[in-house]
């Protein structure tokens, strides 16, 4: 067999690339050649993925992990020798350093706190649906619905002015585009950190009732750490749910019986959201971990220093864990999918994302019972070129 | 069934509180697990087992 490299190109919009999908069910780990030539592993098995993601012998620090995507290898090369980890960017830290930041935030993202946001998320959702209806058909669902809702919600929660969205949305696009060159990525990072550093100064001078003001006043974090934390929350908070709302709606439109269930049967919604998360697994590149010592995983020895990449879309269709997982079935017990990750880095904002989706899909489908694509399916531009999968645009009419 | 929770490894993901809110809550301060019951009634035992499996940090365990 020829050497395996990571790919994001797909044959069909909702299925992982055939070449990688074909490995699922064969073995849990496969030899993978990383973009910088490093010989590591690709995980496609569910139990192996869970075990590695929860194992402290695997590090998430950027100086240990190798990139799987060529343009990312260039960025890593350019950044080599500089201060690697952004202060406060705790996604790329290990315990116990990571723990300090995470514990400052988890109290803000509890199930109960997020439930309290429900009425506000509903208000925002219905206001966006009003605006979409008023703007008329056809509409781009991403621009009118999928992106504004999580953007508005995270801006309000963090205390980031929504009027500034053009700047931070274009920076986060540059950061997430797999083809961005090193200079583009570095410029976007500088722009984003510069913007947030300025915002933090304003919060210090005039604190408001929002999460960033609370962290500033808490006094536990220095300004550069606050910048890194805010950076992570802002990017993670709007790009992820936005893509789930866009791609999820597209998937429902292509599966009309499932769409009808999501629209008409409230008892389907909660699990249906989990199934969409599983079936679509928008985190289609990475995560990546590196072994800090030799570790045996299901009969394979990962050597100290070797990087392990995950194909979560394939992991979430592991036939041993989710039989028949190649189809979308909102009634399937979908809990336990790894779309939010596993281990200490499991998504901090997942309970917020769930609320946005549990409110968003049914509200959209009830407002526009005749919702349908306004272009042939093959003309829907897919985000195979972005580190978070989804649709660039979703032209719809009703 | 007796549930044990280790708040030193808990990362506050909230999967337990989402799955069985009658048994698991989260601290407002740091989001870590708060046990509302250590010996849940029989009808909640399946849910508790599911919550233990879903916990991303291995903070929960069960003694039968």
CSV table of C-alpha atoms in Angstrom, one decimal:
chain,number,residue,atom,x,y,z
A,1,UNK,CA,0.0,0.0,0.0
A,2,UNK,CA,1.3,3.5,-0.8
A,3,UNK,CA,2.0,5.8,2.1
A,4,UNK,CA,-0.9,7.4,3.8
A,5,UNK,CA,-1.2,11.2,4.0
A,6,UNK,CA,-4.0,13.3,5.5
A,7,UNK,CA,-6.6,14.6,3.1
A,8,UNK,CA,-9.7,16.7,3.4
A,9,UNK,CA,-11.0,16.3,-0.1
A,10,UNK,CA,-14.2,14.4,-0.2
A,11,UNK,CA,-16.1,12.4,-2.8
A,12,UNK,CA,-19.5,13.2,-1.1
A,13,UNK,CA,-20.4,16.2,1.1
A,14,UNK,CA,-21.4,14.3,4.2
A,15,UNK,CA,-19.0,11.4,4.2
A,16,UNK,CA,-15.3,11.4,5.2
A,17,UNK,CA,-12.8,11.0,2.4
A,18,UNK,CA,-13.1,7.4,1.0
A,19,UNK,CA,-9.4,6.8,1.4
A,20,UNK,CA,-9.5,7.4,5.1
A,21,UNK,CA,-13.0,6.1,5.7
A,22,UNK,CA,-11.9,2.8,4.1
A,23,UNK,CA,-9.4,2.4,7.0
A,24,UNK,CA,-12.1,2.6,9.7
A,25,UNK,CA,-13.0,-0.9,11.0
A,26,UNK,CA,-9.8,-2.4,9.6
A,27,UNK,CA,-7.5,-1.4,12.4
A,28,UNK,CA,-7.6,1.3,15.1
A,29,UNK,CA,-4.3,2.9,14.1
A,30,UNK,CA,-2.6,3.4,10.8
A,31,UNK,CA,0.9,4.6,9.8
A,32,UNK,CA,0.6,8.2,8.6
A,33,UNK,CA,3.2,10.4,7.0
A,34,UNK,CA,2.8,14.0,8.4
A,35,UNK,CA,3.2,17.1,6.2
A,36,UNK,CA,6.8,17.6,7.5
A,37,UNK,CA,7.8,14.1,6.7
A,38,UNK,CA,7.3,12.8,10.3
A,39,UNK,CA,6.2,9.2,10.5
A,40,UNK,CA,3.4,9.0,13.0
A,41,UNK,CA,-0.1,7.5,13.3
A,42,UNK,CA,-3.7,8.1,12.3
A,43,UNK,CA,-6.4,6.9,14.6
A,44,UNK,CA,-9.7,5.8,13.1
A,45,UNK,CA,-10.9,3.4,15.9
A,46,UNK,CA,-13.3,4.7,18.6
A,47,UNK,CA,-11.9,3.0,21.7
A,48,UNK,CA,-8.3,3.9,20.7
A,49,UNK,CA,-9.3,7.5,20.1
A,50,UNK,CA,-11.0,7.8,23.5
A,51,UNK,CA,-8.0,6.1,25.2
A,52,UNK,CA,-5.4,8.4,23.7
A,53,UNK,CA,-7.4,11.6,24.2
A,54,UNK,CA,-7.8,10.8,27.9
A,55,UNK,CA,-4.1,9.7,28.4
A,56,UNK,CA,-1.8,12.3,30.0
A,57,UNK,CA,1.2,10.5,28.4
A,58,UNK,CA,0.1,12.2,25.2
A,59,UNK,CA,0.8,16.0,24.9
A,60,UNK,CA,-1.1,18.7,23.1
A,61,UNK,CA,1.7,21.2,23.2
A,62,UNK,CA,2.5,22.7,19.8
A,63,UNK,CA,6.3,22.2,20.1
A,64,UNK,CA,5.8,18.4,20.3
A,65,UNK,CA,3.1,17.9,17.6
A,66,UNK,CA,3.7,17.6,13.9
A,67,UNK,CA,1.2,19.1,11.3
A,68,UNK,CA,-0.7,16.9,8.9
A,69,UNK,CA,-1.6,19.6,6.4
A,70,UNK,CA,1.2,21.0,4.1
A,71,UNK,CA,0.4,24.7,4.5
A,72,UNK,CA,0.4,24.2,8.3
A,73,UNK,CA,3.9,22.7,8.1
A,74,UNK,CA,5.1,26.0,6.6
A,75,UNK,CA,3.5,27.9,9.4
A,76,UNK,CA,5.1,25.6,12.0
A,77,UNK,CA,8.5,26.1,10.3
A,78,UNK,CA,8.2,29.9,10.3
A,79,UNK,CA,7.2,29.9,14.0
A,80,UNK,CA,10.0,27.5,15.0
A,81,UNK,CA,12.3,28.9,17.7
A,82,UNK,CA,9.8,31.6,18.7
A,83,UNK,CA,7.8,31.4,21.9
A,84,UNK,CA,5.5,28.6,20.9
A,85,UNK,CA,2.5,28.6,23.2
A,86,UNK,CA,0.4,31.8,23.2
A,87,UNK,CA,0.0,32.7,26.9
A,88,UNK,CA,-3.5,31.8,28.0
A,89,UNK,CA,-4.2,29.7,24.9
A,90,UNK,CA,-4.9,26.7,27.1
A,91,UNK,CA,-6.1,24.5,24.2
A,92,UNK,CA,-2.5,23.8,23.4
A,93,UNK,CA,-1.3,23.2,27.0
A,94,UNK,CA,-1.1,20.1,29.2
A,95,UNK,CA,-2.1,19.6,32.8
A,96,UNK,CA,-1.5,21.2,35.2
A,97,UNK,CA,-0.8,24.4,33.3
A,98,UNK,CA,-4.0,23.9,31.4
A,99,UNK,CA,-6.0,23.1,34.5
A,100,UNK,CA,-5.5,26.6,35.9
A,101,UNK,CA,-7.1,28.3,33.0
A,102,UNK,CA,-9.9,25.8,32.5
A,103,UNK,CA,-11.0,26.0,36.1
A,104,UNK,CA,-11.3,29.7,35.9
A,105,UNK,CA,-13.8,29.3,33.1
A,106,UNK,CA,-15.8,26.1,33.7
A,107,UNK,CA,-18.0,27.8,36.2
A,108,UNK,CA,-19.2,30.1,33.4
A,109,UNK,CA,-20.2,27.3,31.1
A,110,UNK,CA,-22.1,24.9,33.4
A,111,UNK,CA,-25.2,23.1,32.2
A,112,UNK,CA,-27.2,25.4,34.5
A,113,UNK,CA,-25.6,28.6,33.4
A,114,UNK,CA,-26.2,27.7,29.8
A,115,UNK,CA,-29.8,26.8,30.4
A,116,UNK,CA,-30.3,30.3,31.8
A,117,UNK,CA,-29.2,31.7,28.4
A,118,UNK,CA,-32.0,29.8,26.6
A,119,UNK,CA,-34.5,32.6,26.6
A,120,UNK,CA,-31.9,35.0,25.1
A,121,UNK,CA,-30.8,32.5,22.5
A,122,UNK,CA,-34.4,32.0,21.5
A,123,UNK,CA,-34.9,35.8,21.2
A,124,UNK,CA,-31.8,36.1,19.0
A,125,UNK,CA,-32.8,33.1,16.9
A,126,UNK,CA,-36.3,34.5,16.2
A,127,UNK,CA,-34.9,38.0,15.5
A,128,UNK,CA,-32.6,36.5,12.9
A,129,UNK,CA,-35.4,34.5,11.4
A,130,UNK,CA,-37.5,37.7,11.1
A,131,UNK,CA,-34.6,39.4,9.4
A,132,UNK,CA,-34.1,36.5,7.0
A,133,UNK,CA,-37.8,36.5,6.1
A,134,UNK,CA,-37.8,40.3,5.7
A,135,UNK,CA,-34.7,40.2,3.4
A,136,UNK,CA,-36.6,37.8,1.2
A,137,UNK,CA,-35.8,34.7,-0.8
A,138,UNK,CA,-33.5,33.3,-2.0
A,139,UNK,CA,-31.1,33.7,1.0
A,140,UNK,CA,-27.7,32.5,2.0
A,141,UNK,CA,-28.5,30.6,5.2
A,142,UNK,CA,-24.9,31.0,6.4
A,143,UNK,CA,-25.0,34.7,6.2
A,144,UNK,CA,-28.6,35.1,7.4
A,145,UNK,CA,-28.8,32.5,10.1
A,146,UNK,CA,-26.0,30.1,10.8
A,147,UNK,CA,-23.2,32.6,11.4
A,148,UNK,CA,-25.0,35.5,13.1
A,149,UNK,CA,-26.7,33.4,15.8
A,150,UNK,CA,-23.6,31.9,17.5
A,151,UNK,CA,-21.7,35.2,16.7
A,152,UNK,CA,-24.3,37.3,18.5
A,153,UNK,CA,-24.5,34.9,21.4
A,154,UNK,CA,-20.7,34.6,22.0
A,155,UNK,CA,-20.2,38.3,21.6
A,156,UNK,CA,-22.8,39.0,24.2
A,157,UNK,CA,-21.5,36.4,26.6
A,158,UNK,CA,-17.9,37.5,26.3
A,159,UNK,CA,-18.6,41.2,26.0
A,160,UNK,CA,-17.1,41.6,22.5
A,161,UNK,CA,-18.9,44.3,20.4
A,162,UNK,CA,-20.8,42.6,17.6
A,163,UNK,CA,-20.2,45.7,15.4
A,164,UNK,CA,-16.5,44.7,15.3
A,165,UNK,CA,-17.4,41.3,13.7
A,166,UNK,CA,-15.9,42.0,10.3
A,167,UNK,CA,-12.5,42.3,11.8
A,168,UNK,CA,-12.5,39.2,14.0
A,169,UNK,CA,-14.5,37.1,11.5
A,170,UNK,CA,-12.0,37.8,8.7
A,171,UNK,CA,-9.1,37.1,11.1
A,172,UNK,CA,-10.6,33.8,12.2
A,173,UNK,CA,-11.3,32.8,8.6
A,174,UNK,CA,-7.6,33.4,7.8
A,175,UNK,CA,-6.6,31.3,10.9
A,176,UNK,CA,-8.9,28.4,9.9
A,177,UNK,CA,-8.2,28.3,6.2
A,178,UNK,CA,-6.0,25.3,5.6
A,179,UNK,CA,-4.2,27.0,2.7
A,180,UNK,CA,-3.3,30.2,4.5
A,181,UNK,CA,0.4,30.9,4.2
A,182,UNK,CA,2.6,31.5,7.2
A,183,UNK,CA,2.5,35.3,6.8
A,184,UNK,CA,-1.3,35.4,6.6
A,185,UNK,CA,-1.6,33.3,9.8
A,186,UNK,CA,0.9,35.4,11.7
A,187,UNK,CA,-0.8,38.6,10.5
A,188,UNK,CA,-4.3,37.3,11.6
A,189,UNK,CA,-2.9,36.2,15.0
A,190,UNK,CA,-1.4,39.7,15.5
A,191,UNK,CA,-4.6,41.4,14.4
A,192,UNK,CA,-6.7,39.3,16.7
A,193,UNK,CA,-4.5,39.6,19.7
A,194,UNK,CA,-4.1,43.3,19.1
A,195,UNK,CA,-7.8,43.8,18.9
A,196,UNK,CA,-8.5,41.7,22.1
A,197,UNK,CA,-5.7,43.3,24.0
A,198,UNK,CA,-7.3,46.7,23.3
A,199,UNK,CA,-10.7,45.4,24.4
A,200,UNK,CA,-9.3,44.1,27.6
A,201,UNK,CA,-7.8,47.5,28.4
A,202,UNK,CA,-11.3,49.0,27.8
A,203,UNK,CA,-12.9,46.4,30.1
A,204,UNK,CA,-10.4,47.2,32.8
A,205,UNK,CA,-11.2,50.9,32.6
A,206,UNK,CA,-15.0,50.3,32.3
A,207,UNK,CA,-16.0,46.8,33.4
A,208,UNK,CA,-19.4,45.5,32.2
A,209,UNK,CA,-21.5,42.6,33.0
A,210,UNK,CA,-19.8,40.1,30.8
A,211,UNK,CA,-17.3,37.2,30.9
A,212,UNK,CA,-14.2,39.1,29.9
A,213,UNK,CA,-14.9,41.9,32.4
A,214,UNK,CA,-15.3,39.2,35.0
A,215,UNK,CA,-12.0,37.6,34.2
A,216,UNK,CA,-10.3,41.0,34.2
A,217,UNK,CA,-11.7,41.9,37.6
A,218,UNK,CA,-11.0,38.4,39.0
A,219,UNK,CA,-7.3,39.5,38.9
A,220,UNK,CA,-5.9,36.0,38.4
A,221,UNK,CA,-4.7,36.5,34.8
A,222,UNK,CA,-2.2,38.9,33.3
A,223,UNK,CA,-3.3,40.9,30.2
A,224,UNK,CA,-1.5,38.6,27.7
A,225,UNK,CA,-3.1,35.6,29.3
A,226,UNK,CA,-6.5,37.3,29.1
A,227,UNK,CA,-5.9,37.9,25.5
A,228,UNK,CA,-5.1,34.3,24.7
A,229,UNK,CA,-8.1,33.0,26.7
A,230,UNK,CA,-10.4,35.5,24.9
A,231,UNK,CA,-8.9,34.6,21.5
A,232,UNK,CA,-9.7,30.9,22.1
A,233,UNK,CA,-13.3,31.5,23.3
A,234,UNK,CA,-14.1,34.0,20.5
A,235,UNK,CA,-12.9,31.8,17.6
A,236,UNK,CA,-14.2,28.6,19.1
A,237,UNK,CA,-17.5,30.2,20.0
A,238,UNK,CA,-18.7,31.3,16.6
A,239,UNK,CA,-17.0,29.2,14.0
A,240,UNK,CA,-18.1,25.8,15.3
A,241,UNK,CA,-21.8,26.2,15.9
A,242,UNK,CA,-22.1,28.3,12.8
A,243,UNK,CA,-20.8,25.4,10.7
A,244,UNK,CA,-23.0,22.9,12.5
A,245,UNK,CA,-26.1,25.0,11.9
A,246,UNK,CA,-25.2,25.5,8.2
A,247,UNK,CA,-24.0,21.9,7.4
A,248,UNK,CA,-26.7,20.4,9.6
A,249,UNK,CA,-29.5,22.2,7.8
A,250,UNK,CA,-28.0,21.0,4.5
A,251,UNK,CA,-27.9,17.4,5.7
A,252,UNK,CA,-31.5,17.7,6.9
A,253,UNK,CA,-32.6,19.1,3.5
A,254,UNK,CA,-31.0,16.1,1.8
A,255,UNK,CA,-32.8,13.7,4.3
A,256,UNK,CA,-36.4,14.9,4.2
A,257,UNK,CA,-37.8,12.3,6.5
A,258,UNK,CA,-35.2,13.2,9.1
A,259,UNK,CA,-35.9,16.9,8.5
A,260,UNK,CA,-39.6,16.3,9.2
A,261,UNK,CA,-38.8,14.5,12.4
A,262,UNK,CA,-36.6,17.4,13.6
A,263,UNK,CA,-39.3,19.9,12.7
A,264,UNK,CA,-42.4,18.1,14.0
A,265,UNK,CA,-41.4,16.0,16.9
A,266,UNK,CA,-39.9,17.8,19.9
A,267,UNK,CA,-38.9,14.5,21.5
A,268,UNK,CA,-36.4,13.9,18.6
A,269,UNK,CA,-34.5,17.2,19.0
A,270,UNK,CA,-32.0,16.6,21.8
A,271,UNK,CA,-30.8,13.3,20.5
A,272,UNK,CA,-31.2,14.5,16.9
A,273,UNK,CA,-28.6,17.2,17.6
A,274,UNK,CA,-26.2,14.6,19.0
A,275,UNK,CA,-26.7,12.5,15.9
A,276,UNK,CA,-26.0,15.5,13.6
A,277,UNK,CA,-22.9,16.2,15.6
A,278,UNK,CA,-21.8,12.6,15.2
A,279,UNK,CA,-22.8,12.2,11.5
A,280,UNK,CA,-21.2,15.5,10.4
A,281,UNK,CA,-18.2,15.7,12.7
A,282,UNK,CA,-17.1,19.1,11.5
A,283,UNK,CA,-13.7,18.8,13.3
A,284,UNK,CA,-12.3,16.9,10.2
A,285,UNK,CA,-8.5,17.6,10.7
A,286,UNK,CA,-6.9,17.0,14.0
A,287,UNK,CA,-6.8,16.9,16.9
A,288,UNK,CA,-3.1,15.8,17.1
A,289,UNK,CA,-1.3,14.5,20.2
A,290,UNK,CA,2.3,13.4,20.7
A,291,UNK,CA,3.6,10.6,22.9
A,292,UNK,CA,5.8,11.8,25.8
A,293,UNK,CA,6.9,8.2,26.3
A,294,UNK,CA,6.4,4.8,24.6
A,295,UNK,CA,2.7,3.9,24.9
A,296,UNK,CA,1.0,0.8,23.8
A,297,UNK,CA,-2.4,1.3,22.3
A,298,UNK,CA,-4.5,-1.7,21.2
A,299,UNK,CA,-1.4,-3.7,20.2
A,300,UNK,CA,0.5,-0.8,18.6
A,301,UNK,CA,3.4,0.9,20.3
A,302,UNK,CA,3.4,4.6,19.7
A,303,UNK,CA,7.0,5.7,20.3
A,304,UNK,CA,8.1,8.6,22.4
A,305,UNK,CA,8.0,11.7,20.2
A,306,UNK,CA,5.6,10.3,17.7
A,307,UNK,CA,2.6,12.3,16.7
A,308,UNK,CA,-0.9,10.8,16.6
A,309,UNK,CA,-3.5,12.4,14.4
A,310,UNK,CA,-7.2,11.6,14.6
A,311,UNK,CA,-9.9,11.4,11.9
A,312,UNK,CA,-12.9,12.1,14.1
A,313,UNK,CA,-15.4,11.8,11.3
A,314,UNK,CA,-14.2,8.2,10.8
A,315,UNK,CA,-13.9,7.5,14.5
A,316,UNK,CA,-17.5,8.6,14.9
A,317,UNK,CA,-18.5,6.0,12.3
A,318,UNK,CA,-16.6,3.1,13.8
A,319,UNK,CA,-18.9,0.2,13.1
A,320,UNK,CA,-18.1,-1.4,16.4
A,321,UNK,CA,-19.4,1.7,18.3
A,322,UNK,CA,-22.0,3.1,15.9
A,323,UNK,CA,-23.3,0.3,13.6
A,324,UNK,CA,-24.7,1.7,10.4
A,325,UNK,CA,-23.1,5.0,11.2
A,326,UNK,CA,-22.8,6.0,7.6
A,327,UNK,CA,-26.4,7.1,7.5
A,328,UNK,CA,-28.1,9.9,9.4
A,329,UNK,CA,-30.7,8.6,11.8
A,330,UNK,CA,-31.9,11.1,14.4
A,331,UNK,CA,-33.3,8.2,16.5
A,332,UNK,CA,-29.9,6.4,16.8
A,333,UNK,CA,-28.4,6.6,20.3
A,334,UNK,CA,-25.6,9.0,19.4
A,335,UNK,CA,-24.3,9.9,22.8
A,336,UNK,CA,-20.7,9.3,23.3
A,337,UNK,CA,-19.6,10.7,19.9
A,338,UNK,CA,-16.2,12.4,20.0
A,339,UNK,CA,-17.1,15.5,18.1
A,340,UNK,CA,-16.5,17.7,21.2
A,341,UNK,CA,-13.3,15.7,21.9
A,342,UNK,CA,-12.5,13.7,25.0
A,343,UNK,CA,-10.2,14.0,27.9
A,344,UNK,CA,-9.2,17.3,29.6
A,345,UNK,CA,-9.6,19.3,26.4
A,346,UNK,CA,-13.2,18.3,25.7
A,347,UNK,CA,-15.1,21.4,24.4
A,348,UNK,CA,-15.7,23.9,27.1
A,349,UNK,CA,-18.6,25.5,25.2
A,350,UNK,CA,-20.4,22.3,24.3
A,351,UNK,CA,-23.4,23.0,26.5
A,352,UNK,CA,-23.8,26.4,24.8
A,353,UNK,CA,-23.5,24.8,21.4
A,354,UNK,CA,-26.2,22.2,22.2
A,355,UNK,CA,-28.6,25.0,23.3
A,356,UNK,CA,-28.0,27.0,20.1
A,357,UNK,CA,-28.6,23.9,18.0
A,358,UNK,CA,-31.6,22.6,20.0
A,359,UNK,CA,-33.2,25.9,19.5
A,360,UNK,CA,-31.9,26.8,16.1
A,361,UNK,CA,-32.8,23.8,13.9
A,362,UNK,CA,-36.5,23.4,14.9
A,363,UNK,CA,-37.1,27.2,14.9
A,364,UNK,CA,-35.7,27.5,11.4
A,365,UNK,CA,-37.7,24.5,10.0
A,366,UNK,CA,-40.9,25.6,11.6
A,367,UNK,CA,-40.6,29.2,10.4
A,368,UNK,CA,-39.9,28.0,6.8
A,369,UNK,CA,-41.7,24.6,6.4
A,370,UNK,CA,-41.0,24.8,2.6
A,371,UNK,CA,-37.3,25.4,3.1
A,372,UNK,CA,-35.3,23.9,0.2
A,373,UNK,CA,-32.0,24.4,-1.7
A,374,UNK,CA,-32.0,27.3,-4.2
A,375,UNK,CA,-29.2,25.6,-6.2
A,376,UNK,CA,-28.5,22.1,-7.3
A,377,UNK,CA,-26.7,20.2,-4.5
A,378,UNK,CA,-23.4,20.0,-6.4
A,379,UNK,CA,-23.2,23.8,-6.4
A,380,UNK,CA,-23.2,24.1,-2.6
A,381,UNK,CA,-19.6,25.1,-1.8
A,382,UNK,CA,-18.1,22.8,0.8
A,383,UNK,CA,-15.5,23.9,3.3
A,384,UNK,CA,-12.9,21.2,2.5
A,385,UNK,CA,-10.4,24.0,2.6
A,386,UNK,CA,-11.0,25.0,6.2
A,387,UNK,CA,-10.0,23.4,9.4
A,388,UNK,CA,-13.6,23.3,10.5
A,389,UNK,CA,-15.8,21.6,7.9
A,390,UNK,CA,-19.2,23.0,6.8
A,391,UNK,CA,-20.6,25.0,3.9
A,392,UNK,CA,-19.2,28.3,2.7
A,393,UNK,CA,-22.7,29.3,1.6
A,394,UNK,CA,-26.1,27.6,1.6
A,395,UNK,CA,-28.4,29.2,-0.9
A,396,UNK,CA,-32.0,28.4,0.2
A,397,UNK,CA,-35.5,29.4,-0.7
A,398,UNK,CA,-38.9,28.6,0.8
B,1,UNK,CA,-24.7,1.7,43.8
B,2,UNK,CA,-22.4,4.3,45.3
B,3,UNK,CA,-21.0,7.1,43.2
B,4,UNK,CA,-17.6,8.6,43.8
B,5,UNK,CA,-16.5,11.9,42.2
B,6,UNK,CA,-13.0,13.3,42.1
B,7,UNK,CA,-13.2,17.0,41.7
B,8,UNK,CA,-9.4,17.3,41.4
B,9,UNK,CA,-9.5,15.7,37.9
B,10,UNK,CA,-13.0,17.0,36.9
B,11,UNK,CA,-12.8,19.5,34.0
B,12,UNK,CA,-16.4,20.7,34.3
B,13,UNK,CA,-17.6,19.5,30.9
B,14,UNK,CA,-21.0,19.0,32.3
B,15,UNK,CA,-21.8,15.6,30.7
B,16,UNK,CA,-23.0,14.2,34.0
B,17,UNK,CA,-25.2,17.1,34.8
B,18,UNK,CA,-26.7,17.0,31.3
B,19,UNK,CA,-27.3,13.2,31.5
B,20,UNK,CA,-28.7,12.8,35.0
B,21,UNK,CA,-29.5,16.3,36.5
B,22,UNK,CA,-31.3,14.6,39.5
B,23,UNK,CA,-27.9,13.2,40.6
B,24,UNK,CA,-25.2,15.5,39.3
B,25,UNK,CA,-24.8,19.2,39.5
B,26,UNK,CA,-21.9,21.6,38.9
B,27,UNK,CA,-20.3,24.1,41.2
B,28,UNK,CA,-21.1,27.7,40.2
B,29,UNK,CA,-17.5,28.6,41.1
B,30,UNK,CA,-15.4,26.2,39.1
B,31,UNK,CA,-18.0,24.1,37.3
B,32,UNK,CA,-16.7,20.8,38.9
B,33,UNK,CA,-19.1,18.0,39.7
B,34,UNK,CA,-21.4,18.2,42.7
B,35,UNK,CA,-23.1,15.0,43.8
B,36,UNK,CA,-26.7,15.6,44.8
B,37,UNK,CA,-27.0,11.9,45.7
B,38,UNK,CA,-24.3,9.4,46.4
B,39,UNK,CA,-26.6,6.4,46.3
B,40,UNK,CA,-29.1,7.0,43.4
B,41,UNK,CA,-32.4,5.2,43.3
B,42,UNK,CA,-32.6,2.1,41.1
B,43,UNK,CA,-34.4,3.8,38.2
B,44,UNK,CA,-31.5,6.3,37.8
B,45,UNK,CA,-28.8,3.7,37.8
B,46,UNK,CA,-28.6,3.2,34.0
B,47,UNK,CA,-28.4,7.0,33.5
B,48,UNK,CA,-25.6,7.2,36.1
B,49,UNK,CA,-23.7,4.4,34.3
B,50,UNK,CA,-24.1,6.3,31.1
B,51,UNK,CA,-22.8,9.5,32.7
B,52,UNK,CA,-19.8,7.7,34.1
B,53,UNK,CA,-19.0,6.5,30.6
B,54,UNK,CA,-19.5,9.9,29.0
B,55,UNK,CA,-17.3,11.7,31.6
B,56,UNK,CA,-14.3,12.9,29.6
B,57,UNK,CA,-11.9,13.2,32.5
B,58,UNK,CA,-12.5,10.0,34.4
B,59,UNK,CA,-13.7,11.9,37.4
B,60,UNK,CA,-16.6,9.6,38.2
B,61,UNK,CA,-16.6,6.0,39.4
B,62,UNK,CA,-19.1,3.5,40.8
B,63,UNK,CA,-19.0,1.0,43.5
B,64,UNK,CA,-21.9,-1.5,43.2
